[in-house]
mmCIF file of C-alpha atoms in Angstrom:
data_model
loop_
_atom_site.group_PDB
_atom_site.id
_atom_site.type_symbol
_atom_site.label_atom_id
_atom_site.label_comp_id
_atom_site.label_asym_id
_atom_site.label_seq_id
_atom_site.Cartn_x
_atom_site.Cartn_y
_atom_site.Cartn_z
ATOM 1 C CA MET N 1 -14.577 -19.764 12.263
ATOM 2 C CA THR N 2 -18.355 -19.235 11.647
ATOM 3 C CA ALA N 3 -19.794 -17.135 8.669
ATOM 4 C CA SER N 4 -21.798 -14.829 10.992
ATOM 5 C CA GLU N 5 -18.162 -14.384 13.486
ATOM 6 C CA THR N 6 -16.355 -13.224 10.293
ATOM 7 C CA ALA N 7 -19.633 -10.898 9.361
ATOM 8 C CA THR N 8 -19.707 -9.869 12.637
ATOM 9 C CA ASP N 9 -15.728 -9.237 12.875
ATOM 10 C CA ARG N 10 -15.644 -7.251 9.118
ATOM 11 C CA PHE N 11 -18.012 -4.715 10.962
ATOM 12 C CA ARG N 12 -16.257 -4.358 14.269
ATOM 13 C CA HIS N 13 -13.435 -3.490 11.699
ATOM 14 C CA TRP N 14 -15.358 -1.561 9.866
ATOM 15 C CA ALA N 15 -16.903 0.967 12.160
ATOM 16 C CA GLY N 16 -13.275 1.565 14.343
ATOM 17 C CA ASN N 17 -12.110 2.236 11.205
ATOM 18 C CA MET N 18 -14.490 4.556 10.317
ATOM 19 C CA ILE N 19 -14.969 6.287 14.046
ATOM 20 C CA ALA N 20 -10.656 6.070 13.800
ATOM 21 C CA ARG N 21 -11.732 8.804 10.866
ATOM 22 C CA ARG N 22 -13.926 11.209 12.276
ATOM 23 C CA LEU N 23 -12.151 11.394 15.311
ATOM 24 C CA GLY N 24 -8.289 11.915 13.377
ATOM 25 C CA GLY N 25 -6.875 9.037 15.545
ATOM 26 C CA SER N 26 -5.033 5.554 14.702
ATOM 27 C CA GLY N 27 -7.889 3.479 15.621
ATOM 28 C CA SER N 28 -8.047 -0.595 14.760
ATOM 29 C CA GLY N 29 -7.073 -0.851 11.411
ATOM 30 C CA TYR N 30 -6.818 2.357 10.629
ATOM 31 C CA SER N 31 -3.447 3.739 9.090
ATOM 32 C CA ALA N 32 -3.312 7.228 7.952
ATOM 33 C CA GLU N 33 -0.997 5.832 5.109
ATOM 34 C CA LYS N 34 -3.507 4.102 3.890
ATOM 35 C CA ALA N 35 -6.478 7.024 3.945
ATOM 36 C CA ARG N 36 -3.974 8.765 1.151
ATOM 37 C CA GLU N 37 -3.474 5.153 -0.765
ATOM 38 C CA VAL N 38 -4.834 4.169 -4.259
ATOM 39 C CA TYR N 39 -4.532 0.566 -4.297
ATOM 40 C CA GLN N 40 -4.606 -1.420 -7.976
ATOM 41 C CA SER N 41 -5.125 -4.311 -9.134
ATOM 42 C CA SER N 42 -3.493 -4.993 -12.388
ATOM 43 C CA THR N 43 -2.796 -2.713 -14.868
ATOM 44 C CA MET N 44 -5.154 -0.921 -17.626
ATOM 45 C CA GLY N 45 -2.050 -2.756 -19.882
ATOM 46 C CA ALA N 46 -3.046 -5.259 -19.424
ATOM 47 C CA LEU N 47 -6.577 -4.550 -19.972
ATOM 48 C CA LEU N 48 -5.314 -3.325 -23.479
ATOM 49 C CA ASP N 49 -3.454 -6.382 -24.617
ATOM 50 C CA GLY N 50 -6.406 -9.054 -23.599
ATOM 51 C CA VAL N 51 -5.973 -10.168 -19.749
ATOM 52 C CA TYR N 52 -10.030 -9.632 -18.986
ATOM 53 C CA ASP N 53 -9.624 -12.438 -16.571
ATOM 54 C CA GLY N 54 -8.567 -12.015 -12.903
ATOM 55 C CA ASP N 55 -9.082 -13.777 -9.289
ATOM 56 C CA VAL N 56 -9.161 -10.657 -6.824
ATOM 57 C CA THR N 57 -12.814 -10.073 -5.739
ATOM 58 C CA ILE N 58 -15.320 -7.839 -4.338
ATOM 59 C CA ALA N 59 -15.183 -8.656 -1.738
ATOM 60 C CA GLU N 60 -11.278 -7.880 -1.026
ATOM 61 C CA ILE N 61 -11.048 -4.915 -3.218
ATOM 62 C CA LEU N 62 -13.914 -2.967 -0.948
ATOM 63 C CA THR N 63 -10.890 -3.878 1.840
ATOM 64 C CA HIS N 64 -9.179 -1.641 0.666
ATOM 65 C CA GLY N 65 -10.960 1.826 -0.802
ATOM 66 C CA ASP N 66 -14.793 2.924 -0.332
ATOM 67 C CA PHE N 67 -14.031 5.088 -4.233
ATOM 68 C CA GLY N 68 -13.638 4.392 -7.427
ATOM 69 C CA LEU N 69 -13.756 2.257 -10.204
ATOM 70 C CA GLY N 70 -12.777 -0.662 -12.825
ATOM 71 C CA THR N 71 -14.048 -3.441 -15.061
ATOM 72 C CA PHE N 72 -15.666 -6.897 -13.917
ATOM 73 C CA ASN N 73 -13.871 -10.498 -15.408
ATOM 74 C CA HIS N 74 -14.962 -10.745 -19.430
ATOM 75 C CA LEU N 75 -15.254 -7.148 -19.504
ATOM 76 C CA ASP N 76 -18.403 -7.649 -18.960
ATOM 77 C CA GLY N 77 -19.834 -3.813 -18.338
ATOM 78 C CA GLU N 78 -18.282 -1.204 -16.182
ATOM 79 C CA MET N 79 -17.488 -0.639 -12.079
ATOM 80 C CA VAL N 80 -18.343 2.586 -10.147
ATOM 81 C CA VAL N 81 -17.407 2.197 -6.337
ATOM 82 C CA LEU N 82 -19.390 5.522 -3.839
ATOM 83 C CA ASP N 83 -19.771 5.450 -0.229
ATOM 84 C CA GLY N 84 -18.364 1.856 0.006
ATOM 85 C CA THR N 85 -20.638 0.157 -2.519
ATOM 86 C CA CYS N 86 -19.598 -1.432 -5.898
ATOM 87 C CA TYR N 87 -22.167 -0.965 -8.652
ATOM 88 C CA HIS N 88 -21.830 -2.901 -12.112
ATOM 89 C CA LEU N 89 -23.117 -1.622 -14.529
ATOM 90 C CA ARG N 90 -23.578 -3.881 -18.266
ATOM 91 C CA ALA N 91 -24.166 -2.940 -21.486
ATOM 92 C CA ASP N 92 -27.979 -1.921 -22.063
ATOM 93 C CA GLY N 93 -26.691 1.028 -19.318
ATOM 94 C CA SER N 94 -28.818 -0.757 -16.578
ATOM 95 C CA ALA N 95 -26.904 -0.595 -12.773
ATOM 96 C CA THR N 96 -26.906 -3.435 -10.230
ATOM 97 C CA VAL N 97 -25.218 -3.920 -6.996
ATOM 98 C CA ALA N 98 -22.339 -5.556 -7.508
ATOM 99 C CA ALA N 99 -21.788 -9.626 -5.700
ATOM 100 C CA ALA N 100 -19.276 -10.026 -3.363
ATOM 101 C CA SER N 101 -17.550 -12.671 -5.206
ATOM 102 C CA ASP N 102 -18.228 -11.734 -8.684
ATOM 103 C CA ARG N 103 -14.220 -10.878 -10.010
ATOM 104 C CA THR N 104 -12.334 -7.946 -11.762
ATOM 105 C CA PRO N 105 -9.057 -8.135 -13.931
ATOM 106 C CA PHE N 106 -8.545 -4.628 -13.192
ATOM 107 C CA ALA N 107 -10.116 -2.067 -10.288
ATOM 108 C CA ALA N 108 -8.408 1.056 -8.761
ATOM 109 C CA VAL N 109 -9.904 2.173 -5.051
ATOM 110 C CA THR N 110 -9.077 4.708 -2.884
ATOM 111 C CA HIS N 111 -10.643 5.879 0.740
ATOM 112 C CA PHE N 112 -12.144 9.174 -0.419
ATOM 113 C CA TRP N 113 -10.961 11.372 1.896
ATOM 114 C CA PRO N 114 -11.975 14.924 0.419
ATOM 115 C CA ASP N 115 -9.260 17.839 0.235
ATOM 116 C CA THR N 116 -11.227 20.126 -2.023
ATOM 117 C CA THR N 117 -14.831 21.506 -2.853
ATOM 118 C CA LEU N 118 -15.849 22.804 -5.700
ATOM 119 C CA PRO N 119 -19.293 23.905 -6.288
ATOM 120 C CA VAL N 120 -20.302 24.646 -10.135
ATOM 121 C CA THR N 121 -23.382 27.203 -9.950
ATOM 122 C CA HIS N 122 -23.415 27.858 -13.848
ATOM 123 C CA GLY N 123 -23.663 25.321 -17.177
ATOM 124 C CA GLY N 124 -19.957 24.664 -18.276
ATOM 125 C CA SER N 125 -18.981 21.619 -20.594
ATOM 126 C CA ARG N 126 -16.881 18.673 -19.562
ATOM 127 C CA ALA N 127 -13.462 20.662 -20.481
ATOM 128 C CA ASP N 128 -14.887 23.659 -17.611
ATOM 129 C CA ALA N 129 -14.992 21.006 -15.373
ATOM 130 C CA LEU N 130 -12.096 19.733 -15.869
ATOM 131 C CA ALA N 131 -10.400 22.781 -16.209
ATOM 132 C CA LEU N 132 -11.690 23.892 -12.845
ATOM 133 C CA ILE N 133 -10.515 21.164 -11.557
ATOM 134 C CA ASP N 134 -6.421 21.500 -13.067
ATOM 135 C CA GLU N 135 -6.996 24.633 -11.680
ATOM 136 C CA SER N 136 -7.004 23.953 -8.248
ATOM 137 C CA ILE N 137 -4.691 20.833 -7.826
ATOM 138 C CA LEU N 138 -1.607 20.857 -5.843
ATOM 139 C CA SER N 139 0.627 19.216 -8.334
ATOM 140 C CA GLU N 140 0.031 17.314 -11.799
ATOM 141 C CA ASN N 141 2.320 14.749 -10.041
ATOM 142 C CA LEU N 142 0.269 13.576 -7.602
ATOM 143 C CA VAL N 143 -3.002 11.321 -7.565
ATOM 144 C CA TYR N 144 -6.398 12.774 -7.497
ATOM 145 C CA ALA N 145 -9.707 11.144 -6.560
ATOM 146 C CA VAL N 146 -12.496 12.833 -8.637
ATOM 147 C CA ARG N 147 -15.910 12.791 -7.389
ATOM 148 C CA ILE N 148 -18.366 15.274 -9.464
ATOM 149 C CA THR N 149 -21.812 15.388 -8.470
ATOM 150 C CA GLY N 150 -25.035 17.109 -9.920
ATOM 151 C CA THR N 151 -27.127 18.105 -12.262
ATOM 152 C CA PHE N 152 -26.014 17.397 -15.943
ATOM 153 C CA SER N 153 -27.591 18.144 -18.932
ATOM 154 C CA THR N 154 -26.294 15.590 -20.813
ATOM 155 C CA MET N 155 -24.347 12.260 -20.054
ATOM 156 C CA ARG N 156 -22.443 10.396 -22.758
ATOM 157 C CA THR N 157 -21.201 7.114 -21.562
ATOM 158 C CA ARG N 158 -20.586 3.983 -23.241
ATOM 159 C CA THR N 159 -20.359 0.537 -21.106
ATOM 160 C CA VAL N 160 -18.074 -2.123 -22.910
ATOM 161 C CA MET N 161 -20.064 -5.871 -23.625
ATOM 162 C CA ALA N 162 -19.471 -8.939 -22.183
ATOM 163 C CA GLN N 163 -15.885 -10.662 -24.230
ATOM 164 C CA THR N 164 -15.651 -14.640 -25.097
ATOM 165 C CA PRO N 165 -12.216 -16.142 -25.628
ATOM 166 C CA PRO N 166 -10.081 -16.309 -27.139
ATOM 167 C CA TYR N 167 -10.225 -12.430 -26.501
ATOM 168 C CA GLU N 168 -9.553 -9.043 -28.558
ATOM 169 C CA PRO N 169 -7.114 -5.998 -27.790
ATOM 170 C CA LEU N 170 -9.173 -3.619 -25.931
ATOM 171 C CA THR N 171 -9.040 -1.095 -28.697
ATOM 172 C CA GLU N 172 -11.052 -4.142 -30.777
ATOM 173 C CA ALA N 173 -13.265 -4.614 -27.653
ATOM 174 C CA THR N 174 -15.069 -1.397 -27.564
ATOM 175 C CA LYS N 175 -15.420 -1.007 -30.992
ATOM 176 C CA GLY N 176 -19.081 -3.065 -30.220
ATOM 177 C CA GLN N 177 -19.425 -0.609 -26.859
ATOM 178 C CA ALA N 178 -23.306 0.346 -26.385
ATOM 179 C CA GLU N 179 -23.278 3.696 -25.680
ATOM 180 C CA THR N 180 -26.708 5.585 -23.538
ATOM 181 C CA ASP N 181 -27.102 8.890 -23.600
ATOM 182 C CA PHE N 182 -28.848 11.001 -20.685
ATOM 183 C CA THR N 183 -30.427 14.900 -20.255
ATOM 184 C CA ASP N 184 -31.592 16.411 -17.306
ATOM 185 C CA VAL N 185 -30.168 13.603 -15.039
ATOM 186 C CA THR N 186 -28.658 13.616 -11.467
ATOM 187 C CA GLY N 187 -26.138 11.587 -10.290
ATOM 188 C CA THR N 188 -21.904 11.424 -9.838
ATOM 189 C CA LEU N 189 -19.047 10.959 -11.975
ATOM 190 C CA ALA N 190 -16.580 9.099 -9.828
ATOM 191 C CA GLY N 191 -13.124 8.044 -11.189
ATOM 192 C CA PHE N 192 -9.244 9.578 -10.805
ATOM 193 C CA ARG N 193 -6.800 12.434 -12.341
ATOM 194 C CA MET N 194 -4.044 10.549 -13.046
ATOM 195 C CA PRO N 195 0.117 11.968 -13.867
ATOM 196 C CA ASP N 196 1.205 11.040 -16.885
ATOM 197 C CA TYR N 197 3.696 8.678 -15.972
ATOM 198 C CA GLU N 198 1.390 6.736 -14.815
ATOM 199 C CA GLN N 199 -0.100 6.459 -18.565
ATOM 200 C CA GLY N 200 0.008 2.367 -19.475
ATOM 201 C CA VAL N 201 0.472 1.086 -15.524
ATOM 202 C CA SER N 202 -3.392 3.888 -15.391
ATOM 203 C CA VAL N 203 -4.926 5.597 -17.713
ATOM 204 C CA ALA N 204 -3.541 9.359 -17.433
ATOM 205 C CA GLY N 205 -5.564 12.053 -16.989
ATOM 206 C CA TYR N 206 -9.227 12.003 -16.570
ATOM 207 C CA HIS N 207 -11.371 8.242 -16.011
ATOM 208 C CA LEU N 208 -14.028 9.016 -15.080
ATOM 209 C CA HIS N 209 -16.956 6.842 -14.315
ATOM 210 C CA PHE N 210 -20.918 7.814 -14.050
ATOM 211 C CA LEU N 211 -23.652 6.678 -11.703
ATOM 212 C CA ASN N 212 -27.179 8.398 -11.562
ATOM 213 C CA SER N 213 -28.864 9.098 -8.315
ATOM 214 C CA ASP N 214 -30.489 6.213 -8.190
ATOM 215 C CA HIS N 215 -27.738 3.915 -8.741
ATOM 216 C CA THR N 216 -30.016 1.998 -11.682
ATOM 217 C CA ARG N 217 -27.978 3.401 -14.475
ATOM 218 C CA GLY N 218 -24.873 4.310 -15.720
ATOM 219 C CA GLY N 219 -21.283 3.997 -17.201
ATOM 220 C CA HIS N 220 -17.477 5.185 -18.148
ATOM 221 C CA SER N 221 -17.999 8.971 -19.273
ATOM 222 C CA LEU N 222 -17.414 10.321 -22.528
ATOM 223 C CA ASP N 223 -18.673 13.792 -22.078
ATOM 224 C CA PHE N 224 -21.087 15.928 -20.190
ATOM 225 C CA ARG N 225 -22.390 19.039 -19.369
ATOM 226 C CA MET N 226 -23.335 19.833 -15.800
ATOM 227 C CA ASP N 227 -25.285 22.406 -14.527
ATOM 228 C CA ARG N 228 -24.632 22.653 -11.091
ATOM 229 C CA GLY N 229 -22.925 20.819 -8.275
ATOM 230 C CA ASP N 230 -20.036 19.959 -6.591
ATOM 231 C CA ILE N 231 -16.589 18.772 -7.315
ATOM 232 C CA THR N 232 -14.448 17.043 -4.551
ATOM 233 C CA ILE N 233 -11.452 16.517 -4.591
ATOM 234 C CA SER N 234 -9.348 13.902 -3.161
ATOM 235 C CA THR N 235 -5.736 14.080 -2.590
ATOM 236 C CA ALA N 236 -3.462 10.310 -2.917
ATOM 237 C CA SER N 237 0.287 10.016 -2.352
ATOM 238 C CA GLU N 238 0.617 6.526 -2.668
ATOM 239 C CA LEU N 239 0.182 4.125 -5.303
ATOM 240 C CA HIS N 240 -0.424 0.401 -4.509
ATOM 241 C CA LEU N 241 -0.242 -1.464 -7.305
ATOM 242 C CA SER N 242 -1.293 -5.521 -6.682
ATOM 243 C CA LEU N 243 -0.009 -7.879 -9.514
ATOM 244 C CA PRO N 244 -1.511 -11.045 -11.356
ATOM 245 C CA ARG N 245 0.785 -14.090 -10.161
ATOM 246 C CA SER N 246 -0.188 -16.268 -12.462
ATOM 247 C CA GLY N 247 -2.813 -16.665 -15.893
ATOM 248 C CA LYS N 248 -2.820 -14.625 -19.135
ATOM 249 C CA PHE N 249 -0.934 -11.377 -16.919
ATOM 250 C CA LEU N 250 2.127 -13.153 -17.023
ATOM 251 C CA ASP N 251 2.758 -13.492 -21.494
ATOM 252 C CA ALA N 252 1.068 -10.258 -21.603
ATOM 253 C CA SER N 253 2.279 -7.841 -24.017
ATOM 254 C CA LEU N 254 3.461 -4.853 -21.904
ATOM 255 C CA SER N 255 5.919 -2.518 -23.420
ATOM 256 C CA VAL N 256 3.530 -1.133 -26.525
ATOM 257 C CA GLY N 257 5.258 2.405 -28.296
ATOM 258 C CA ASP N 258 1.911 3.597 -28.730
ATOM 259 C CA ILE N 259 0.366 2.464 -25.335
ATOM 260 C CA ALA N 260 -0.889 6.361 -25.616
ATOM 261 C CA ASP N 261 -3.190 6.344 -28.740
ATOM 262 C CA GLN N 262 -4.565 2.940 -27.438
ATOM 263 C CA ILE N 263 -5.869 3.728 -24.614
ATOM 264 C CA ARG N 264 -6.877 6.871 -25.611
ATOM 265 C CA GLN N 265 -8.653 4.903 -28.446
ATOM 266 C CA ALA N 266 -10.726 2.838 -25.764
ATOM 267 C CA GLU N 267 -11.462 4.780 -23.609
ATOM 268 C CA GLY N 268 -12.696 7.215 -26.018
ATOM 269 C CA GLY N 269 -11.255 10.309 -23.836
ATOM 270 C CA GLY N 270 -13.415 9.231 -20.543
#
């Protein structure tokens, strides 16, 4: 098969899926179950232990979802997936479209299917926005993809810097993180609300990455204040966990007693 034929086949597959979703049918390759699935490569526990290199390409990740987040090999910045495009957010705060051949040690994506839209008409803090979501969800035991789009009076982000072997644990690597403060910025927060029992496999609670409306800057969200916009929620009841079968993951220490504290330290309350 030629490269052009591969591209054509992929386009036909994508188009068939999109048409089926719009019509509510079961077109070529479309699965209602997959539309409600979060696909995750590796675990947060492995990332905590310094497993910063994976074999999964961005091209592969995008076959499993059009929305999500993660990081890149060597812990080189943050990842945001919006509307089927993967963005690479770097330590200087810049954002570019990731190469299909880039690889990731950790990513979580889903096909975003909005169930609930919550308009925000008055300014409020991060805690206010998350409380609004908590009040609207069906159960704390399901997985929710969360998209918050609007105008933010303040947005504080951090982006980890690329690491070199031998890798330090994530709690040490994030000590050198670069922080950026945005004011009066429009953009989107993308991420997940995971149940408490997912701690270590994922990040329990909220994990959100920010991308501005120009798709030129962003990072891992530490705090924000939202003026107005919309919060959109997509509910998932399936979690597909894909584990590496080679490399450092096989020897990683994943049974850490204080893993919740380590994640809070590394993620900065994200």
